[in-house]
Each structure stands twice: as C-alpha cells, then as structure tokens.
Amino acid sequence: MILNGNQVRDQIKAECLPRVNQFIASAGRPPGLAVVLVGDNSASAVYVRNKTKTAEELGIHHETITRDSSLTTEGLLAIIADLNAREDIDGILIQLPLPPHVDSQKALLAVAPEKDVDGFHPCNVGLLSTGRPGLRPCTPSGVIEILKRYDIPIAGRNAVVVGRSDIVGKPMAMLLLQENATVTVSHSRTRDLPAICRNAEILVAAIGRAAMITEEYIRPGAVVIDVGMNTVRTRPDAERIFDAARLADFDKRGSLLVGDVHPGDMAKAASAYTPVPGGVGPLTIAMLMRNTIEAAERRVGV
Ligand code: NDP
C-alpha cells in the first residue's frame, strides 16, 4: 500500500478551514503567522513562499519579514521580541538555515514558546517528552498523522527511527513512544544497523543519504516511512536507485528527488510505505498551519 501524503495533507487542510472561521468568529481576527527569512538562500525562499501560499488559502494572516545576510544576531533578536509582543501574531517561524554569523540557538530560544509553531523551543521539547500538550515539530507529527489516518497500528509495535536530529529523529521517537510503540533510535554510530532495522515493524528513515536503506534493512511486511529528501545528480547514482522509467526522467531533467530508502526495494519488501515525492513531504506545511491555528486557539482561549 502506498501511503499518499498529498491526500492526508488535503484532509488536514480541509479540517483547518472551519477552525480558522470559528477562530475569526470568536477572536474577531484570523490566526497570524510571521515567517522570518534572513539572507538569500533560494531553497529557503521557495519553502517560505509555499508556507505563505498555504496560509493564504486557509485564511490565516501571514507576514514574511525579510532581511539580507548583514542582519546581526541582535537585529534578529529585536525582530523576534517585537513579534513576541504582538497580539495579532500567534505563530513565529525562523526559517533555517540562518547565515553562519547569526546565533541560531539564541534566536530559537528567543521565540515565545506559545508562538513556537516549529516546536523547536526547549520548553516545547520538554512538554513533548513529558507527554503534556504543546506545539509539536511539524514533520514527525505529520508522520503520526499518516500512520493514524491509514489505520496503521502503532501501540506495542517495534519502531526503529534512523536519525537523531532535534528536528526529525528525536521528536519522531518521542511521538512514537507516546503512541506506545517500543522505540529504538539509531544513528551513524549504531552497530549493525541492518540487523536493528530488520527488527522494525515500523521503520522511519530520517538520515539525509540517498537510498541508503536497501532491502537488507527492511523486515518483510514492515511499514516504511521515508522522511529523506535528497537530490540525485550523477548517472551512476541514478542507475543504482531508479527503475527504467525514472531513469529516463532523470536523463531528461539532470537530477531527481529521492528519499533515504531505496524506492524499488521499499516497494518490494514493505507492506505499506510513503513514496518520495508525495509521502511525508506534503505533510510538513499542513502541520505548520495546524500548529498556527492551535497556537492561536490556546492564546485566545478558543
Ligand atoms: P540531520 O543531518 O540533522 O540528521 C541526520 C541523522 O542521520 C543524524 O542523526 C545522523 O547520525 C544520522 N545518520 C547519518 N548518516 C548515517 C548513517 N550512515 N547511518 C545511520 N545514521 C546516519 O538531518 P535531518 O534530521 O534534518 O533530516 C533528515 C532527512 O530528512 C534529510 O534528508 C532531510 O532533507 C529530510 N527532511 C525532510 C523533511 C520533510 O518535510 N519531508 C523535513 C526535514 C528533513 P549522527 O547523529 O550520529 O550524526
């Protein structure tokens, strides 16, 4: 079974609409999202445009605060302080990566936890790990939504997360634990990763290495969630990874997106899996919108 992230994204967006309208009816204003974009990273600019476009569709007020890469840490902290103080802004998102001279940790710590719609602030991390309500990181919460909406049982199952980043791996493990899975977190120092992964009834790959997870890592019949987004640029890599149809596509375009799991091996061995593209990717923005609405509802008491 292919787990269709676009469909789940559309469901979540459809559920957001009435909540926005209800919020407007009680608060007299729409939920507000501010995105801070620093520097001239073209990929970041595309991500920000996609986020604001979705906010627009849902009737969420949005602002993008753009500054060039000469902005200092102090300058960014002043922008954040201003957004923290504004009544009409419920969610603040600092688009990463920031230029190297800007202290990202300081910036992320400065965002008011109740407006931290990325769920990266240590307060929200603590709320997640102690099972209390709070804002959850978007990508891993999107994974849980996919599993639940496809009625894939989580409780009692062995789940292996490959990757331990603060943004994906660690919160993914905490969310699976909260759903009563038996969770193993693995990383670059894990010994015999294929054997650990073969124990997984639910395998989540969040590594950042094109098609690293091959058949020998996948327990036959496992549910495989591929969070990875990597660009394949060389023909030898493309030959290792893609079937004839996608190889032709690669030749036409010169590069192609692939996850952390080998697509052919995943389709062969898994009982259900998220494809790349069209799996986990579409969920991240939808969950950001839901977090913004949730932050607004909590702040205003709706
Ligand atoms: P990071 O680089 O922050 O973390 C990668 C993790 O993978 C690290 O914990 C690292 O281990 C582990 N790792 C690296 N190499 C190996 C290896 N050979 N064997 C086992 N573990 C390994 O990446 P992110 O967590 O930010 O992102 C992971 C992937 O998810 C990327 O492809 C990214 O593009 C994608 N992504 C997708 C999103 C979406 O919306 N779909 C959103 C965010 C990310 P160690 O800690 O030991 O170094």
CSV table of C-alpha atoms and ligand atoms in Angstrom, one decimal:
chain,number,residue,atom,x,y,z
A,1,MET,CA,0.0,0.0,0.0
A,2,ILE,CA,1.3,3.4,-0.9
A,3,LEU,CA,0.7,6.0,1.8
A,4,ASN,CA,-0.4,9.1,0.0
A,5,GLY,CA,0.8,12.2,1.7
A,6,ASN,CA,-1.0,14.5,-0.7
A,7,GLN,CA,-4.3,13.0,0.3
A,8,VAL,CA,-3.6,13.3,4.0
A,9,ARG,CA,-2.4,16.9,3.6
A,10,ASP,CA,-5.7,17.8,1.8
A,11,GLN,CA,-7.7,16.2,4.7
A,12,ILE,CA,-5.8,18.2,7.3
A,13,LYS,CA,-6.2,21.4,5.3
A,14,ALA,CA,-9.9,20.8,4.9
A,15,GLU,CA,-10.1,20.4,8.7
A,16,CYS,CA,-8.2,23.6,9.3
A,17,LEU,CA,-10.7,25.8,7.3
A,18,PRO,CA,-13.6,25.6,9.8
A,19,ARG,CA,-11.3,26.1,12.7
A,20,VAL,CA,-10.0,29.3,11.1
A,21,ASN,CA,-13.5,30.5,10.6
A,22,GLN,CA,-14.5,29.6,14.1
A,23,PHE,CA,-11.4,31.4,15.4
A,24,ILE,CA,-12.3,34.5,13.4
A,25,ALA,CA,-15.8,34.4,14.8
A,26,SER,CA,-14.7,34.4,18.4
A,27,ALA,CA,-11.5,36.4,18.2
A,28,GLY,CA,-12.5,39.0,15.6
A,29,ARG,CA,-9.3,38.4,13.7
A,30,PRO,CA,-7.7,35.5,11.8
A,31,PRO,CA,-4.8,33.4,13.3
A,32,GLY,CA,-1.5,35.2,12.5
A,33,LEU,CA,1.8,33.6,11.3
A,34,ALA,CA,5.1,35.5,10.9
A,35,VAL,CA,7.9,34.0,9.0
A,36,VAL,CA,11.4,35.5,9.3
A,37,LEU,CA,13.7,34.9,6.3
A,38,VAL,CA,17.3,36.0,6.6
A,39,GLY,CA,19.8,36.0,3.7
A,40,ASP,CA,19.4,34.9,0.1
A,41,ASN,CA,19.1,31.1,0.3
A,42,SER,CA,17.0,30.3,-2.8
A,43,ALA,CA,15.7,27.0,-1.4
A,44,SER,CA,14.6,28.8,1.8
A,45,ALA,CA,12.8,31.4,-0.3
A,46,VAL,CA,10.8,28.7,-2.1
A,47,TYR,CA,9.9,27.0,1.2
A,48,VAL,CA,8.7,30.3,2.7
A,49,ARG,CA,6.6,31.0,-0.4
A,50,ASN,CA,5.0,27.6,-0.2
A,51,LYS,CA,4.2,28.2,3.5
A,52,THR,CA,2.7,31.6,3.0
A,53,LYS,CA,0.7,30.4,0.0
A,54,THR,CA,-0.9,27.7,2.1
A,55,ALA,CA,-1.6,30.2,4.9
A,56,GLU,CA,-3.3,32.4,2.3
A,57,GLU,CA,-5.5,29.5,1.1
A,58,LEU,CA,-6.7,28.8,4.6
A,59,GLY,CA,-7.4,32.5,5.5
A,60,ILE,CA,-4.5,32.6,8.0
A,61,HIS,CA,-3.0,36.1,8.3
A,62,HIS,CA,0.7,35.9,7.3
A,63,GLU,CA,3.7,38.2,7.1
A,64,THR,CA,7.2,37.5,5.8
A,65,ILE,CA,9.9,39.6,7.4
A,66,THR,CA,12.8,39.5,5.0
A,67,ARG,CA,16.3,40.8,5.9
A,68,ASP,CA,19.6,40.5,4.0
A,69,SER,CA,22.5,38.5,5.4
A,70,SER,CA,24.1,41.5,7.0
A,71,LEU,CA,21.5,41.2,9.8
A,72,THR,CA,23.2,40.6,13.2
A,73,THR,CA,22.1,38.2,16.0
A,74,GLU,CA,21.0,41.3,18.0
A,75,GLY,CA,19.0,42.6,15.0
A,76,LEU,CA,17.2,39.3,14.7
A,77,LEU,CA,16.5,39.1,18.4
A,78,ALA,CA,14.9,42.6,18.2
A,79,ILE,CA,12.6,41.4,15.4
A,80,ILE,CA,11.6,38.3,17.4
A,81,ALA,CA,11.0,40.4,20.6
A,82,ASP,CA,8.7,42.6,18.5
A,83,LEU,CA,6.8,39.6,17.1
A,84,ASN,CA,6.6,38.0,20.6
A,85,ALA,CA,4.8,41.2,21.9
A,86,ARG,CA,2.3,41.5,19.0
A,87,GLU,CA,-1.3,40.4,19.9
A,88,ASP,CA,-2.2,39.6,16.3
A,89,ILE,CA,0.7,37.2,15.7
A,90,ASP,CA,0.2,33.6,17.1
A,91,GLY,CA,3.0,31.8,15.3
A,92,ILE,CA,6.6,32.7,14.7
A,93,LEU,CA,8.8,30.7,12.4
A,94,ILE,CA,12.5,31.4,11.9
A,95,GLN,CA,13.4,29.9,8.5
A,96,LEU,CA,16.6,27.8,8.8
A,97,PRO,CA,19.4,27.8,7.9
A,98,LEU,CA,20.4,31.3,9.2
A,99,PRO,CA,23.6,32.9,7.9
A,100,PRO,CA,26.6,31.4,9.8
A,101,HIS,CA,27.4,34.6,11.8
A,102,VAL,CA,23.8,34.6,13.3
A,103,ASP,CA,23.5,32.6,16.5
A,104,SER,CA,20.6,30.2,15.6
A,105,GLN,CA,20.4,28.7,19.1
A,106,LYS,CA,19.9,32.2,20.7
A,107,ALA,CA,17.3,33.0,18.0
A,108,LEU,CA,15.3,29.8,18.5
A,109,LEU,CA,15.4,30.3,22.3
A,110,ALA,CA,14.1,33.9,22.0
A,111,VAL,CA,10.8,32.8,20.3
A,112,ALA,CA,8.0,32.8,22.9
A,113,PRO,CA,7.2,29.0,23.5
A,114,GLU,CA,3.5,29.6,23.0
A,115,LYS,CA,4.2,31.0,19.5
A,116,ASP,CA,6.9,28.4,18.6
A,117,VAL,CA,4.9,26.8,15.7
A,118,ASP,CA,8.0,24.7,14.7
A,119,GLY,CA,8.1,23.1,18.1
A,120,PHE,CA,11.8,23.6,18.5
A,121,HIS,CA,12.0,25.6,21.7
A,122,PRO,CA,13.3,23.5,24.7
A,123,CYS,CA,10.0,24.3,26.5
A,124,ASN,CA,8.1,22.5,23.8
A,125,VAL,CA,10.6,19.7,23.6
A,126,GLY,CA,10.2,19.2,27.3
A,127,LEU,CA,6.4,19.3,27.0
A,128,LEU,CA,6.6,16.6,24.3
A,129,SER,CA,8.9,14.4,26.3
A,130,THR,CA,6.7,14.6,29.4
A,131,GLY,CA,3.6,14.0,27.4
A,132,ARG,CA,2.0,17.3,28.1
A,133,PRO,CA,0.1,19.4,25.5
A,134,GLY,CA,2.3,21.7,23.5
A,135,LEU,CA,3.4,22.6,20.0
A,136,ARG,CA,5.0,19.5,18.3
A,137,PRO,CA,7.5,19.6,15.4
A,138,CYS,CA,5.8,19.5,12.1
A,139,THR,CA,7.5,16.7,10.1
A,140,PRO,CA,7.3,14.0,12.8
A,141,SER,CA,3.7,14.9,13.7
A,142,GLY,CA,2.9,14.6,10.0
A,143,VAL,CA,4.3,11.0,10.1
A,144,ILE,CA,2.0,10.2,13.0
A,145,GLU,CA,-1.0,11.6,11.1
A,146,ILE,CA,-0.2,9.4,8.1
A,147,LEU,CA,0.0,6.3,10.3
A,148,LYS,CA,-3.2,7.1,12.1
A,149,ARG,CA,-5.2,8.0,9.0
A,150,TYR,CA,-4.3,4.8,7.3
A,151,ASP,CA,-5.3,2.9,10.5
A,152,ILE,CA,-1.8,1.5,10.9
A,153,PRO,CA,-1.5,0.3,14.5
A,154,ILE,CA,1.4,1.8,16.5
A,155,ALA,CA,0.9,0.6,20.0
A,156,GLY,CA,3.0,-2.4,21.0
A,157,ARG,CA,4.9,-2.5,17.7
A,158,ASN,CA,8.6,-2.3,17.3
A,159,ALA,CA,9.5,1.0,15.7
A,160,VAL,CA,13.0,1.9,14.6
A,161,VAL,CA,13.9,5.5,13.9
A,162,VAL,CA,17.1,6.0,11.9
A,163,GLY,CA,18.4,9.5,12.7
A,164,ARG,CA,18.5,11.5,15.9
A,165,SER,CA,18.3,15.1,14.8
A,166,ASP,CA,16.4,17.6,17.0
A,167,ILE,CA,14.1,18.4,14.1
A,168,VAL,CA,13.1,14.9,13.0
A,169,GLY,CA,14.7,11.9,14.6
A,170,LYS,CA,14.4,12.7,18.3
A,171,PRO,CA,10.8,14.2,18.3
A,172,MET,CA,9.8,11.3,16.0
A,173,ALA,CA,11.0,8.8,18.6
A,174,MET,CA,9.1,10.7,21.4
A,175,LEU,CA,5.9,10.8,19.4
A,176,LEU,CA,6.1,7.1,18.6
A,177,LEU,CA,6.7,6.4,22.3
A,178,GLN,CA,3.7,8.5,23.2
A,179,GLU,CA,1.7,6.2,20.9
A,180,ASN,CA,3.0,3.2,22.9
A,181,ALA,CA,5.4,1.8,20.3
A,182,THR,CA,8.6,0.1,21.5
A,183,VAL,CA,11.1,2.5,20.1
A,184,THR,CA,14.7,2.2,19.1
A,185,VAL,CA,16.7,5.3,18.0
A,186,SER,CA,19.7,4.6,15.7
A,187,HIS,CA,22.3,6.8,14.2
A,188,SER,CA,25.7,7.0,12.5
A,189,ARG,CA,27.4,5.2,15.4
A,190,THR,CA,24.9,2.4,15.7
A,191,ARG,CA,26.5,-1.1,15.2
A,192,ASP,CA,24.9,-3.4,12.7
A,193,LEU,CA,22.2,-1.0,11.5
A,194,PRO,CA,20.7,-3.5,9.0
A,195,ALA,CA,20.0,-6.0,11.9
A,196,ILE,CA,18.5,-3.3,14.1
A,197,CYS,CA,16.3,-2.1,11.2
A,198,ARG,CA,15.1,-5.6,10.4
A,199,ASN,CA,13.6,-5.7,13.8
A,200,ALA,CA,11.3,-2.8,12.9
A,201,GLU,CA,7.6,-3.3,12.2
A,202,ILE,CA,7.6,0.4,11.6
A,203,LEU,CA,10.8,1.8,10.1
A,204,VAL,CA,11.3,5.6,9.9
A,205,ALA,CA,14.3,6.8,7.9
A,206,ALA,CA,15.4,10.4,8.6
A,207,ILE,CA,19.1,10.3,7.6
A,208,GLY,CA,19.8,12.6,4.6
A,209,ARG,CA,21.5,9.9,2.5
A,210,ALA,CA,20.1,9.0,-0.9
A,211,ALA,CA,18.5,5.5,-0.9
A,212,MET,CA,20.8,4.3,1.9
A,213,ILE,CA,18.2,1.9,3.3
A,214,THR,CA,18.1,-1.1,1.0
A,215,GLU,CA,16.3,-4.5,1.1
A,216,GLU,CA,18.6,-5.9,3.7
A,217,TYR,CA,17.4,-3.3,6.2
A,218,ILE,CA,13.7,-3.9,5.7
A,219,ARG,CA,11.8,-6.6,7.6
A,220,PRO,CA,9.4,-8.2,5.0
A,221,GLY,CA,6.0,-6.7,5.5
A,222,ALA,CA,7.2,-3.7,7.6
A,223,VAL,CA,5.6,-0.2,7.3
A,224,VAL,CA,8.4,2.1,6.0
A,225,ILE,CA,8.2,5.9,6.4
A,226,ASP,CA,10.8,7.7,4.3
A,227,VAL,CA,11.4,11.2,5.6
A,228,GLY,CA,14.5,11.8,3.5
A,229,MET,CA,14.7,14.4,0.7
A,230,ASN,CA,17.9,14.1,-1.4
A,231,THR,CA,18.8,15.1,-4.9
A,232,VAL,CA,20.4,12.6,-7.1
A,233,ARG,CA,22.7,14.3,-9.6
A,234,THR,CA,25.0,11.7,-11.1
A,235,ARG,CA,24.2,8.9,-13.6
A,236,PRO,CA,25.9,6.1,-11.6
A,237,ASP,CA,23.8,7.0,-8.5
A,238,ALA,CA,20.7,7.3,-10.7
A,239,GLU,CA,21.4,3.8,-12.1
A,240,ARG,CA,21.7,2.3,-8.6
A,241,ILE,CA,18.5,3.9,-7.4
A,242,PHE,CA,15.9,4.3,-10.2
A,243,ASP,CA,13.9,1.9,-12.5
A,244,ALA,CA,14.0,2.4,-16.3
A,245,ALA,CA,11.1,4.9,-16.3
A,246,ARG,CA,12.5,7.2,-13.6
A,247,LEU,CA,16.0,6.8,-15.1
A,248,ALA,CA,14.6,8.3,-18.3
A,249,ASP,CA,13.1,11.1,-16.2
A,250,PHE,CA,16.5,11.6,-14.6
A,251,ASP,CA,18.1,11.9,-18.1
A,252,LYS,CA,15.6,14.5,-19.1
A,253,ARG,CA,15.9,16.7,-16.0
A,254,GLY,CA,19.5,16.1,-15.0
A,255,SER,CA,18.6,15.5,-11.3
A,256,LEU,CA,15.8,13.8,-9.3
A,257,LEU,CA,14.5,13.7,-5.8
A,258,VAL,CA,14.9,10.5,-3.8
A,259,GLY,CA,14.4,9.6,-0.1
A,260,ASP,CA,16.6,7.8,2.3
A,261,VAL,CA,15.1,4.4,1.3
A,262,HIS,CA,15.8,2.7,-2.0
A,263,PRO,CA,12.4,3.1,-3.8
A,264,GLY,CA,12.4,-0.3,-5.6
A,265,ASP,CA,13.5,-2.3,-2.5
A,266,MET,CA,10.9,-0.4,-0.4
A,267,ALA,CA,8.1,-1.2,-2.8
A,268,LYS,CA,9.2,-4.9,-2.9
A,269,ALA,CA,9.7,-5.5,0.9
A,270,ALA,CA,7.3,-3.2,2.7
A,271,SER,CA,3.6,-3.8,3.3
A,272,ALA,CA,3.0,0.0,3.3
A,273,TYR,CA,5.3,2.9,2.5
A,274,THR,CA,5.5,6.6,1.9
A,275,PRO,CA,6.9,7.4,-1.6
A,276,VAL,CA,9.3,10.3,-2.3
A,277,PRO,CA,8.0,12.7,-3.5
A,278,GLY,CA,4.3,12.6,-2.3
A,279,GLY,CA,4.7,10.9,1.1
A,280,VAL,CA,5.9,12.8,4.2
A,281,GLY,CA,7.0,16.0,2.4
A,282,PRO,CA,3.5,17.5,1.8
A,283,LEU,CA,2.5,17.0,5.5
A,284,THR,CA,5.1,19.4,6.9
A,285,ILE,CA,3.4,22.6,5.8
A,286,ALA,CA,-0.1,21.3,6.6
A,287,MET,CA,1.1,20.6,10.2
A,288,LEU,CA,2.6,24.0,10.4
A,289,MET,CA,-0.8,25.5,9.6
A,290,ARG,CA,-2.5,23.3,12.2
A,291,ASN,CA,0.1,24.4,14.8
A,292,THR,CA,-0.6,28.0,14.0
A,293,ILE,CA,-4.3,27.5,14.5
A,294,GLU,CA,-3.7,25.6,17.7
A,295,ALA,CA,-1.3,28.3,19.0
A,296,ALA,CA,-3.9,30.9,18.2
A,297,GLU,CA,-6.7,29.0,19.9
A,298,ARG,CA,-4.6,28.4,23.0
A,299,ARG,CA,-3.5,32.1,23.2
A,300,VAL,CA,-7.0,33.4,22.9
A,301,GLY,CA,-8.7,30.6,24.8
A,302,VAL,CA,-11.0,29.4,22.0
B,1,NDP,P1,20.4,15.7,10.1
B,1,NDP,O1,21.6,15.7,9.1
B,1,NDP,O2,20.2,16.7,11.1
B,1,NDP,O3,20.4,14.3,10.8
B,1,NDP,C1,20.7,13.1,10.2
B,1,NDP,C2,20.7,11.9,11.1
B,1,NDP,O4,21.0,10.8,10.4
B,1,NDP,C3,21.8,12.1,12.2
B,1,NDP,O5,21.3,11.7,13.5
B,1,NDP,C4,22.9,11.1,11.8
B,1,NDP,O6,23.5,10.4,12.8
B,1,NDP,C5,22.1,10.1,11.0
B,1,NDP,N1,22.9,9.4,10.0
B,1,NDP,C6,23.7,10.0,9.1
B,1,NDP,N2,24.4,9.0,8.4
B,1,NDP,C7,24.0,7.8,8.9
B,1,NDP,C8,24.4,6.5,8.6
B,1,NDP,N3,25.2,6.2,7.6
B,1,NDP,N4,23.8,5.5,9.3
B,1,NDP,C9,23.0,5.8,10.3
B,1,NDP,N5,22.6,7.1,10.6
B,1,NDP,C10,23.1,8.1,9.9
B,1,NDP,O7,19.1,15.6,9.1
B,1,NDP,P2,17.6,15.9,9.4
B,1,NDP,O8,17.1,15.1,10.5
B,1,NDP,O9,17.4,17.4,9.5
B,1,NDP,O10,16.9,15.4,8.1
B,1,NDP,C11,17.0,14.0,7.7
B,1,NDP,C12,16.4,13.9,6.3
B,1,NDP,O11,15.0,14.3,6.3
B,1,NDP,C13,17.0,14.7,5.2
B,1,NDP,O12,17.0,14.0,4.0
B,1,NDP,C14,16.1,15.9,5.1
B,1,NDP,O13,16.2,16.5,3.9
B,1,NDP,C15,14.8,15.3,5.4
B,1,NDP,N6,13.8,16.2,5.9
B,1,NDP,C16,12.6,16.2,5.3
B,1,NDP,C17,11.6,17.0,5.7
B,1,NDP,C18,10.2,16.9,5.1
B,1,NDP,O14,9.4,17.8,5.2
B,1,NDP,N7,9.9,15.8,4.4
B,1,NDP,C19,11.8,17.9,6.8
B,1,NDP,C20,13.0,17.8,7.5
B,1,NDP,C21,14.0,17.0,7.0
B,1,NDP,P3,24.5,11.2,13.9
B,1,NDP,O15,23.6,12.0,14.8
B,1,NDP,O16,25.3,10.1,14.5
B,1,NDP,O17,25.4,12.1,13.0
